[in-house]
Short mmCIF file of C-alpha atoms in Angstrom, two decimals:
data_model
loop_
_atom_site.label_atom_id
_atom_site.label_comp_id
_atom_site.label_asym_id
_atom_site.label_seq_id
_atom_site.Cartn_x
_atom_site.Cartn_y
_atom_site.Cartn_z
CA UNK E 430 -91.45 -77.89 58.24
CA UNK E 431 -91.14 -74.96 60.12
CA UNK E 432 -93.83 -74.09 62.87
CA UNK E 433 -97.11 -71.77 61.70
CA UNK E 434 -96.34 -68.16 62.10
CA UNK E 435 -92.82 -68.34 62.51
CA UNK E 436 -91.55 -65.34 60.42
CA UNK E 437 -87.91 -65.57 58.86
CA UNK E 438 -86.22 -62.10 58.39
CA UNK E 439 -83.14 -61.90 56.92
CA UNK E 440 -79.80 -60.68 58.91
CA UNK E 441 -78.23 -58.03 56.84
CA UNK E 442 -79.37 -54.96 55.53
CA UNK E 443 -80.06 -56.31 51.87
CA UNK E 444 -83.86 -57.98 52.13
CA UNK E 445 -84.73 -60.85 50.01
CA UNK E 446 -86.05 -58.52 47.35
CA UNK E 447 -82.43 -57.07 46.99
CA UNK E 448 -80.77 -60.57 46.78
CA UNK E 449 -83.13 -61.90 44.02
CA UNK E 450 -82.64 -58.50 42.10
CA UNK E 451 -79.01 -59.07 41.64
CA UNK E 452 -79.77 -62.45 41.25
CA UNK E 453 -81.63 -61.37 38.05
CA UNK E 454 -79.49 -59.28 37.15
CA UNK E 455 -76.50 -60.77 37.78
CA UNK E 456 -77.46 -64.03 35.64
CA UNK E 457 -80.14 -63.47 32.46
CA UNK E 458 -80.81 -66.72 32.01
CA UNK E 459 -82.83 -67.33 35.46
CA UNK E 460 -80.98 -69.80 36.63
CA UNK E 461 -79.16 -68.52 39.48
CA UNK E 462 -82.57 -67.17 40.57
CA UNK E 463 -84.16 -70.31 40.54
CA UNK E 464 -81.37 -72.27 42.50
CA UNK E 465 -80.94 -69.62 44.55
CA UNK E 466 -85.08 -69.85 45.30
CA UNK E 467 -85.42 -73.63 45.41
CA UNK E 468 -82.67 -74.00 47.85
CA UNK E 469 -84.16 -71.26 50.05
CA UNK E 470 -87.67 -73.39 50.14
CA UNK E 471 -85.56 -76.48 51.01
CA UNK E 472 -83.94 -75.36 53.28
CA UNK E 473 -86.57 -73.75 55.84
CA UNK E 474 -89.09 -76.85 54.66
CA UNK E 475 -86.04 -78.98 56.34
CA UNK E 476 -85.17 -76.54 59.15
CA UNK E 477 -86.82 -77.73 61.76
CA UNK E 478 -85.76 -81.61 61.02
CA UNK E 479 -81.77 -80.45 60.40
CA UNK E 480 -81.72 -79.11 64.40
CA UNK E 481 -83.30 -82.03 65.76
CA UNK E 482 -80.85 -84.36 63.67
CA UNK E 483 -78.29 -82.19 64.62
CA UNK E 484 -79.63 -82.96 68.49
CA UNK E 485 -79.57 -86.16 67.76
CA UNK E 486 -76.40 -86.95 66.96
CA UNK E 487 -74.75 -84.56 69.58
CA UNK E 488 -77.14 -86.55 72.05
CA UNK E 489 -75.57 -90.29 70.95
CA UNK E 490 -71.76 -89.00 70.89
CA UNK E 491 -72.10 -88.01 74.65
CA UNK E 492 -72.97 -84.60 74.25
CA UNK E 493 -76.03 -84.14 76.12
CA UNK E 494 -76.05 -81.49 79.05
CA UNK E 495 -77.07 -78.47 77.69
CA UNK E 496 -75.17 -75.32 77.88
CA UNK E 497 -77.30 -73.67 80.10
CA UNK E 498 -76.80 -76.81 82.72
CA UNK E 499 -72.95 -77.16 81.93
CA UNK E 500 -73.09 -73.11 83.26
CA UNK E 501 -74.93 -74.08 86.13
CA UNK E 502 -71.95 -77.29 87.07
CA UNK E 503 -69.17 -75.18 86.66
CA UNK E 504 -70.28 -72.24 89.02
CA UNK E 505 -71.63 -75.15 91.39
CA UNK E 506 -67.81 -76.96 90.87
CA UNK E 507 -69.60 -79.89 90.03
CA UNK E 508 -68.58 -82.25 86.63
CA UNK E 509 -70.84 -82.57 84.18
CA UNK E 510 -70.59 -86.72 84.21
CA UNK E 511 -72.25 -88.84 81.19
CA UNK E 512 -73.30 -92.01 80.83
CA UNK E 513 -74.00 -92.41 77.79
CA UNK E 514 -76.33 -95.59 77.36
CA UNK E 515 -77.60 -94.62 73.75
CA UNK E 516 -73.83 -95.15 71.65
CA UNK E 517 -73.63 -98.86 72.61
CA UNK E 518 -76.64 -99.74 71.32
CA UNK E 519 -76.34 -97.76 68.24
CA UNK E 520 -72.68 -99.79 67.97
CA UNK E 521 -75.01 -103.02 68.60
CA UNK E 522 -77.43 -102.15 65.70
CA UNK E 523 -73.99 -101.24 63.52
CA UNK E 524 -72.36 -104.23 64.40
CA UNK E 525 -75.64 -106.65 63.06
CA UNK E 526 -75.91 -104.72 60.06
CA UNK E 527 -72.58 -105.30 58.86
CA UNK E 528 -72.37 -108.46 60.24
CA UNK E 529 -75.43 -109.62 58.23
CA UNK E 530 -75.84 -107.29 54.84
CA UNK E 531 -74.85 -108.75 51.85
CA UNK E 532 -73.68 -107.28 48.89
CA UNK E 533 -76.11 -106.05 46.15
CA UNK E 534 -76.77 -109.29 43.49
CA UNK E 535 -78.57 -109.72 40.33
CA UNK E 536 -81.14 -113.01 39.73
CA UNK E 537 -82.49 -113.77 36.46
CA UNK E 538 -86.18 -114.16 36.01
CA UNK E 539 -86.20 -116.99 33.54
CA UNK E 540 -84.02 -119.12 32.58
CA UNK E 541 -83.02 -117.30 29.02
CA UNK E 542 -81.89 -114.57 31.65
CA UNK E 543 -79.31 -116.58 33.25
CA UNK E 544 -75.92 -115.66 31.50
CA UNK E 545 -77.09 -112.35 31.48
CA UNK E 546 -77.60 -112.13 34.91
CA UNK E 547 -74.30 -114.13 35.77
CA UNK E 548 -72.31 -111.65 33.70
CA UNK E 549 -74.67 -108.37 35.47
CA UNK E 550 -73.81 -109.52 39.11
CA UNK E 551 -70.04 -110.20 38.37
CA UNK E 552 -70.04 -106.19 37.38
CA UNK E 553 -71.87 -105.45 40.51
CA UNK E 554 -69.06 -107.72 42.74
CA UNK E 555 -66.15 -105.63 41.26
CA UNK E 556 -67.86 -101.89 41.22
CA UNK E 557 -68.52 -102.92 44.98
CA UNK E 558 -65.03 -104.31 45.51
CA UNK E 559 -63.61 -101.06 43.65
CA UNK E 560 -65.70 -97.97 45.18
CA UNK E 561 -65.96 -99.70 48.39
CA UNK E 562 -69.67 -99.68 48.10
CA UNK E 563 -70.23 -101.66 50.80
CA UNK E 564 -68.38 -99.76 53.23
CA UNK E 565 -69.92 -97.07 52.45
CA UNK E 566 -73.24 -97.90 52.47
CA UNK E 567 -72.53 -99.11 56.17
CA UNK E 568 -72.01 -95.59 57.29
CA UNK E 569 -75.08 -94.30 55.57
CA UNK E 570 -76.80 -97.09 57.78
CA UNK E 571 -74.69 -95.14 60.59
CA UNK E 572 -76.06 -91.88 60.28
CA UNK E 573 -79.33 -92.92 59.59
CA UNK E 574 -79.69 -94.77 63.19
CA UNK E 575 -78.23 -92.11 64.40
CA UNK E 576 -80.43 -88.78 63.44
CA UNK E 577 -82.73 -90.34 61.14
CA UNK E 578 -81.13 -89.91 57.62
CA UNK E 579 -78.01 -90.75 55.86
CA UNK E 580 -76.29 -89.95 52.14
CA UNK E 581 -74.79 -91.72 49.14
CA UNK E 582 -73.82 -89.43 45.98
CA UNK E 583 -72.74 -91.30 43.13
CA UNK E 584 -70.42 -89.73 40.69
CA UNK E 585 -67.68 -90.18 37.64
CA UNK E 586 -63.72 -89.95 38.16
CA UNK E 587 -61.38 -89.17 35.32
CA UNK E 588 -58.49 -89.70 37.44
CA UNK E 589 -57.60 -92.75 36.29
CA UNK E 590 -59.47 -93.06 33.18
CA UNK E 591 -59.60 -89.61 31.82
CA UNK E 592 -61.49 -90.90 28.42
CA UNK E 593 -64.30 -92.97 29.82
CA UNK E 594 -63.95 -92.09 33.97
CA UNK E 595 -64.52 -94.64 36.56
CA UNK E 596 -67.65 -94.75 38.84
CA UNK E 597 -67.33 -94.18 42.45
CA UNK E 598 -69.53 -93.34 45.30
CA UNK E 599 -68.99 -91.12 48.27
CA UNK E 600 -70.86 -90.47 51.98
CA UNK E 601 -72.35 -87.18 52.24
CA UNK E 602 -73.36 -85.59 55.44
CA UNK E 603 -77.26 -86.33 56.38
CA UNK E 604 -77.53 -82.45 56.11
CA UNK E 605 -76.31 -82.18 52.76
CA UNK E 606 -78.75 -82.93 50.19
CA UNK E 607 -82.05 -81.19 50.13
CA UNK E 608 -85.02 -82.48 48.31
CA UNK E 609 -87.86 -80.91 46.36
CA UNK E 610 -90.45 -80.31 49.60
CA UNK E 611 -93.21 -81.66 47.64
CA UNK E 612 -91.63 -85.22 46.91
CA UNK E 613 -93.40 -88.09 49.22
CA UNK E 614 -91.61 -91.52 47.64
CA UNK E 615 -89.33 -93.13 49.62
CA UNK E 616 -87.01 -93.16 46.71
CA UNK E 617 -87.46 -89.35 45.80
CA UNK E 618 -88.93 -90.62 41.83
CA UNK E 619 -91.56 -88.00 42.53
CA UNK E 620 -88.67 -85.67 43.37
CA UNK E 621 -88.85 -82.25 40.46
CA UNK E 622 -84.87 -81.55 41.92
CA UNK E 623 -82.02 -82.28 44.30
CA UNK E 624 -79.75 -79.60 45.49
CA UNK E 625 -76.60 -80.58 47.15
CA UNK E 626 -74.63 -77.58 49.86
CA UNK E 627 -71.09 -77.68 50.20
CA UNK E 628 -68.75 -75.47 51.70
CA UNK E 629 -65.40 -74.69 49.35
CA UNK E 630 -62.71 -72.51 49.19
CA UNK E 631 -62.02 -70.17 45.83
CA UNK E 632 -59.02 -72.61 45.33
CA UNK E 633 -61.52 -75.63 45.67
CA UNK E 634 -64.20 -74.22 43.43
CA UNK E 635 -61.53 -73.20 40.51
CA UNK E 636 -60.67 -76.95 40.67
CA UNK E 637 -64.05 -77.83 39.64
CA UNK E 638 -65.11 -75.07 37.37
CA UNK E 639 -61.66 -74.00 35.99
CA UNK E 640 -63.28 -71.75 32.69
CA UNK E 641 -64.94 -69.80 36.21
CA UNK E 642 -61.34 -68.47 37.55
CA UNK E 643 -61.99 -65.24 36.96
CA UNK E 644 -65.63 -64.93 38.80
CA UNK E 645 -64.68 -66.94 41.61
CA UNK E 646 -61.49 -64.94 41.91
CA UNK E 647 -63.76 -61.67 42.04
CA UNK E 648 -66.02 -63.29 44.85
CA UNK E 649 -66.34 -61.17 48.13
CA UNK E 650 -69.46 -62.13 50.47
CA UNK E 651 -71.87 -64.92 50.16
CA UNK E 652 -75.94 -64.61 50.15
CA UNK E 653 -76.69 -67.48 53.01
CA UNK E 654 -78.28 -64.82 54.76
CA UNK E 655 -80.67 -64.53 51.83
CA UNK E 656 -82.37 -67.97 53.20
CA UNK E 657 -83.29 -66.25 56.31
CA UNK E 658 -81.70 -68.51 58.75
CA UNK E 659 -78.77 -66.71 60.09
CA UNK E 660 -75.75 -68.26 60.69
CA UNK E 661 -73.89 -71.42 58.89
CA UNK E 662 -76.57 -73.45 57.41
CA UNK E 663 -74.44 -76.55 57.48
CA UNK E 664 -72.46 -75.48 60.84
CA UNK E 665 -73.37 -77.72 63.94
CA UNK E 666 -73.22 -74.46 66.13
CA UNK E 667 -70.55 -75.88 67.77
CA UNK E 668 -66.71 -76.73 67.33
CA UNK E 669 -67.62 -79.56 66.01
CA UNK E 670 -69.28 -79.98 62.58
CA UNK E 671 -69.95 -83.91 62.24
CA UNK E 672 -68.81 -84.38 58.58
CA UNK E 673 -68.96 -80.90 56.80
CA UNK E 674 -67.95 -77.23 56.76
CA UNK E 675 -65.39 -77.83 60.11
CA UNK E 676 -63.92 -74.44 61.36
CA UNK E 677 -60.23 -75.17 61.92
CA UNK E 678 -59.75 -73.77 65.96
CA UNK E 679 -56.12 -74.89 66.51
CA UNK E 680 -54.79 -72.40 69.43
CA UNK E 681 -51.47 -73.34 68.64
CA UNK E 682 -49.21 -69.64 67.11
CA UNK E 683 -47.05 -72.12 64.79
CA UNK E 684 -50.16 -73.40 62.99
CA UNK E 685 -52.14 -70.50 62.39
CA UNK E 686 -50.07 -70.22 58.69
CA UNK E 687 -51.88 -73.33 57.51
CA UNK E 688 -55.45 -72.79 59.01
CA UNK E 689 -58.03 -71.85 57.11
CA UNK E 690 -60.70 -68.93 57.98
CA UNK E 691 -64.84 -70.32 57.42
CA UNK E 692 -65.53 -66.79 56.51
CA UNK E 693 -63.28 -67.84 53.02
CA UNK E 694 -65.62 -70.66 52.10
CA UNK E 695 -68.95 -69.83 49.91
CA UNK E 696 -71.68 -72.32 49.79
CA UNK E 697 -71.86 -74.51 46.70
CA UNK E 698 -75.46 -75.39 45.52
CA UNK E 699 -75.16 -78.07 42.97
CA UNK E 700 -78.75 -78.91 41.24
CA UNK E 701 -79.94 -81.93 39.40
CA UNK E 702 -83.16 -81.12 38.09
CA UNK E 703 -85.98 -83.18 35.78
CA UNK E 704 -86.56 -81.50 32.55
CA UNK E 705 -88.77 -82.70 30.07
CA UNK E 706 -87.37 -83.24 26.77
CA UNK E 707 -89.15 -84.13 23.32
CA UNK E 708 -86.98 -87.36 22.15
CA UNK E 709 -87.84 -89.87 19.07
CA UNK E 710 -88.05 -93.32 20.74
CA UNK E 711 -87.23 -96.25 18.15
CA UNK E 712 -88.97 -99.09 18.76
CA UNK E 713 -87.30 -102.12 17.63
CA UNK E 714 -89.96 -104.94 17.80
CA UNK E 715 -88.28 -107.86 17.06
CA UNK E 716 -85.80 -107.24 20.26
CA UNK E 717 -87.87 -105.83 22.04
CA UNK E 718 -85.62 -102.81 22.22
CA UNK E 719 -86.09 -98.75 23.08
CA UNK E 720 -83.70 -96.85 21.90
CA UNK E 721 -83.54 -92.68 22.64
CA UNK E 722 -82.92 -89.95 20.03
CA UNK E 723 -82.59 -86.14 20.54
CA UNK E 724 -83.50 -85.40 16.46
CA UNK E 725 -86.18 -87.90 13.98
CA UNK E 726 -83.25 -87.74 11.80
CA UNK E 727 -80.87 -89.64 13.90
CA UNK E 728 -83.72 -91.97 15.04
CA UNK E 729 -84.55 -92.74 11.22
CA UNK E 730 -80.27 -93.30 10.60
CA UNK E 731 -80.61 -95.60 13.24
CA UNK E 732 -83.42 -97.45 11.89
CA UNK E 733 -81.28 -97.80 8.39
CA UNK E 734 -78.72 -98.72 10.27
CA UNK E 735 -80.72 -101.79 11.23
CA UNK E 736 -81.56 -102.45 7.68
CA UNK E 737 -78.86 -102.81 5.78
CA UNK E 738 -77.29 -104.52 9.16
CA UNK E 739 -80.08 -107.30 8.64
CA UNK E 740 -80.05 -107.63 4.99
CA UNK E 741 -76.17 -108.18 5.43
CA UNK E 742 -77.36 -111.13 7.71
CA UNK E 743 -79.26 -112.30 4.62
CA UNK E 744 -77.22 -112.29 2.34
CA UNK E 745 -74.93 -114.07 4.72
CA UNK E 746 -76.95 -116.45 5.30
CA UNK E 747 -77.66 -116.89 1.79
CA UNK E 748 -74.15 -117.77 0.73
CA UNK E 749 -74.00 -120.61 3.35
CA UNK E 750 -77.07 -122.06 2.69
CA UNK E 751 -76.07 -121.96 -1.71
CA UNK E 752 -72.78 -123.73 -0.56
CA UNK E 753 -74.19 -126.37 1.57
CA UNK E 754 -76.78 -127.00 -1.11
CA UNK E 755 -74.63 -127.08 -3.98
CA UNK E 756 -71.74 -129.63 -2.49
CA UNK E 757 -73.24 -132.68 -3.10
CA UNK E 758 -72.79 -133.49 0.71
CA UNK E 759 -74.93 -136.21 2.64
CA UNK E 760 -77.01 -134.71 5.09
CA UNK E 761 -77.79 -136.15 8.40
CA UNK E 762 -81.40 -134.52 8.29
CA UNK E 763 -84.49 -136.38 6.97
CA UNK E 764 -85.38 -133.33 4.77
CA UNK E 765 -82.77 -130.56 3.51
CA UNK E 766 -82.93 -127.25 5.16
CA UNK E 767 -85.23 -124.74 3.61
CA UNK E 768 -83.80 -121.68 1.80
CA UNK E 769 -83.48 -118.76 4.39
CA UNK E 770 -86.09 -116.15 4.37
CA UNK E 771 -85.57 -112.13 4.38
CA UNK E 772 -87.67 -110.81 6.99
CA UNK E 773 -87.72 -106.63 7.46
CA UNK E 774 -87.14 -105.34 10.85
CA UNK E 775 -90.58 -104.40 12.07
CA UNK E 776 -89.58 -100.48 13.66
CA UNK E 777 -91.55 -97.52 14.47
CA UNK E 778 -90.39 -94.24 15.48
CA UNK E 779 -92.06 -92.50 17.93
CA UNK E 780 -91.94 -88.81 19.63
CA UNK E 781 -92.51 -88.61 23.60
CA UNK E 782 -91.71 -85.90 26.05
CA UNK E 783 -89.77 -88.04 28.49
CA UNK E 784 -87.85 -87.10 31.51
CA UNK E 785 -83.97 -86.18 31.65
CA UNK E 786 -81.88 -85.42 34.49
CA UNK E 787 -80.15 -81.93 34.22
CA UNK E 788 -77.52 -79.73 35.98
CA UNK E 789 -76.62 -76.48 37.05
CA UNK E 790 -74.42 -74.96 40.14
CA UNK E 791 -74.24 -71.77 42.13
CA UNK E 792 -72.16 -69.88 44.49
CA UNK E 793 -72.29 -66.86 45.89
CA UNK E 794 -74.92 -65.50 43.84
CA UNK E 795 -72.45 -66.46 40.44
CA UNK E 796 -73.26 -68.99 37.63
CA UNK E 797 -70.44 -71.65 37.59
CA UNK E 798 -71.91 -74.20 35.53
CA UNK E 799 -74.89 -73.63 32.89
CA UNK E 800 -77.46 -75.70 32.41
CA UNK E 801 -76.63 -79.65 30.80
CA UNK E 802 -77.55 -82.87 30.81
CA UNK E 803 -76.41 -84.51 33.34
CA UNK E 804 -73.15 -86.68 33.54
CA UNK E 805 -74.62 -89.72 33.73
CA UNK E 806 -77.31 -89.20 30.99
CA UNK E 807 -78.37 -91.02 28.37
CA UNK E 808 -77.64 -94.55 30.18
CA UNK E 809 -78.92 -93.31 33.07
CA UNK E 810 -81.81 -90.50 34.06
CA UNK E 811 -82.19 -90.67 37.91
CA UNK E 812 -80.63 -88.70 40.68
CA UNK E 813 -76.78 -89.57 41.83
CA UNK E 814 -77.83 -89.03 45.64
CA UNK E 815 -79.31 -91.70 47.32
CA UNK E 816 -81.14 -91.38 50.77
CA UNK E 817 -81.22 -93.65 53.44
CA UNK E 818 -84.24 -93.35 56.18
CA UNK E 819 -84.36 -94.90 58.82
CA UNK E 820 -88.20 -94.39 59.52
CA UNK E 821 -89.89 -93.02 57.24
CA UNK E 822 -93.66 -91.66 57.39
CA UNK E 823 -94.60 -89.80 54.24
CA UNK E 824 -98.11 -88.57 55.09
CA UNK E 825 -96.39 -86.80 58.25
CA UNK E 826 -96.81 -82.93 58.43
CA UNK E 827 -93.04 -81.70 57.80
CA UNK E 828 -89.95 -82.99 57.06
CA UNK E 829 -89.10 -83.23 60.77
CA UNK E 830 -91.79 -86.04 61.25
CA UNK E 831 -91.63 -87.72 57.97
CA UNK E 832 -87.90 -88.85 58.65
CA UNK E 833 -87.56 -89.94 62.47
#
């Protein structure tokens, strides 16, 4: 949280009034506007926490003279020596946790869950073997010794499968995912959105939103200066970026061909958002089942469906139990079995706003993808990011105290 009466100005001649006009009327449907807004308020409410992370992890790589004292050496032909007694420890920490986590696992509750759970955790074993789960989720643990914080974003791959797509899970940088300011659970389920910042070329962004080529082709500036903060928001203010948005400075004439300018990129603000949806819920009693519906007359097809699926049963039934009693065949029972019994599904349909995860991304003031569910909807209606804290005190003031 930034400190009381700081006051933001922006650093171009177009004020934040001009941005969100063209935001308006660049987009009718609002949503670049609200992105564009949300991702301003996260951004300052995380501000102050993003340069002390930032600090941090310049301090436990060995940079920690400042510049003003590096100045000061070099006039006074002195070196600017470190001992740097913070990166073995935060090796020793590294080294226990990955010499002692185990892998996610699934335990049944009963003992009726027991094949269930067997057949869950053997799922679990190969997505971990698959995505490397594990080793990712070790340098999460990394960066969250480190500054305080570290990312997981789990997404879908068509490479290999381009019907259903394969999951897989990458590291993000600790600076990269910004949370709704208001959220105070650990696990962000409070959360109203997630907006993720990542720095792309036009060539990258036309990969992911091909119909788009044309606006992204069009693109000249960006509107970071909108947020008020001047410079790179995701730029470590120094050659080196830790992770994200590195400036290529090679010196050398024969590769200046293949670098690439950081005045080409434009910031990519990806939202996930909660949305509340009216949905017919169908309420299958006798297995204790929900199942989601976006009209009442899909809900009520489904409920046929279970119907005529259970009278089949009957019937079924019906047929073996006329043929056993009609063979003349001994039985080994004391008493024959009784005649099967057709018993209705007990359903009710039911309408509830519920929440749904949603998406939408924005760069450079343009719309490249519209509002939609979100990819991993209807099996699944959380957030793909997953944040790692290392200390975490939610009724701090500020984001810089709540994650230390």
């Amino acid at each position: 949280m930034l400190a009381k009466n700081k006051v933001i100005k922006p650093y171009n001649n177009k004020d934040a009034e001009g941005y969100e006009k063209d935001f308006k009327d660049g987009d009718k449907t609002g949503t670049v506007y609200d992105i564009e807004r949300k991702a301003k308020r996260a951004i300052r409410a995380s501000d102050e926490w993003t340069k002390a992370a930032k600090g941090d992890y310049k301090f436990a790589l060995g940079n920690q003279w400042t510049d003003e004292e590096k100045t000061k050496l070099d006039e006074e032909g002195r070196p600017a020596m470190v001992y740097n007694k913070i990166e073995p420890l935060l090796d020793l920490v590294s080294g226990y946790q990955r010499e002692n986590s185990v892998r996610i696992r699934v335990n049944p509750e009963g003992g009726e869950d027991r094949l269930f759970s067997e057949i869950a955790d053997r799922l679990i074993k190969s997505i971990d073997k698959w995505t490397k789960l594990n080793y990712r989720l070790d340098h999460v643990f990394d960066d969250g010794t480190t500054c305080g914080k570290g990312n997981l974003e789990m997404f879908i791959t068509y490479d290999d499968d381009p019907i259903r797509g394969d999951l897989g899970f990458r590291l993000c940088s600790p600076y990269q995912i910004l949370w709704d300011p208001d959220s105070s659970e650990y696990d962000k389920s409070d959360a109203r959105y997630a907006i993720k910042l990542s720095k792309m070329t036009k060539e990258d962004l036309k990969d992911l939103y091909p119909k788009k080529e044309a606006a992204i082709e069009a693109l000249a500036g960006d509107v970071t200066d909108y947020y008020g903060l001047g410079g790179d928001i995701l730029k470590e203010g120094d050659k080196d970026n830790y992770h994200l948005g590195k400036e290529d400075t090679y010196k050398d004439m024969s590769l200046l061909s293949i670098t690439e300018d950081s005045k080409d990129k434009y910031l990519l603000k990806e939202m996930f958002y909660v949305k509340k949806i009216e949905k017919y819920i169908l309420f299958w009693a006798d297995e204790n089942r929900f199942e989601r519906f976006d009209t009442k007359e899909q809900a009520e097809a489904r409920a046929e469906e279970i119907k005529k699926q259970a009278a089949e049963d009957f019937q079924t039934q019906m047929i073996g139990f006329t043929k056993l009693a009609t063979s003349g065949a001994p039985s080994v029972q004391a008493k024959p079995p009784a005649a099967p019994i057709a018993v209705e599904p007990t359903i009710k349909i039911i309408k509830r706003s519920v929440k749904e995860m949603w998406y939408a991304a924005t760069a450079a003031g343009i719309l490249l993808s519209d509002p939609a569910r979100g990819p991993f909807e209807p099996y699944y209606h959380g957030y793909p990011y997953f944040t790692f804290v290392a200390k975490y005190k939610p009724s701090a003031d500020g984001e810089e105290l709540k994650s230390r």
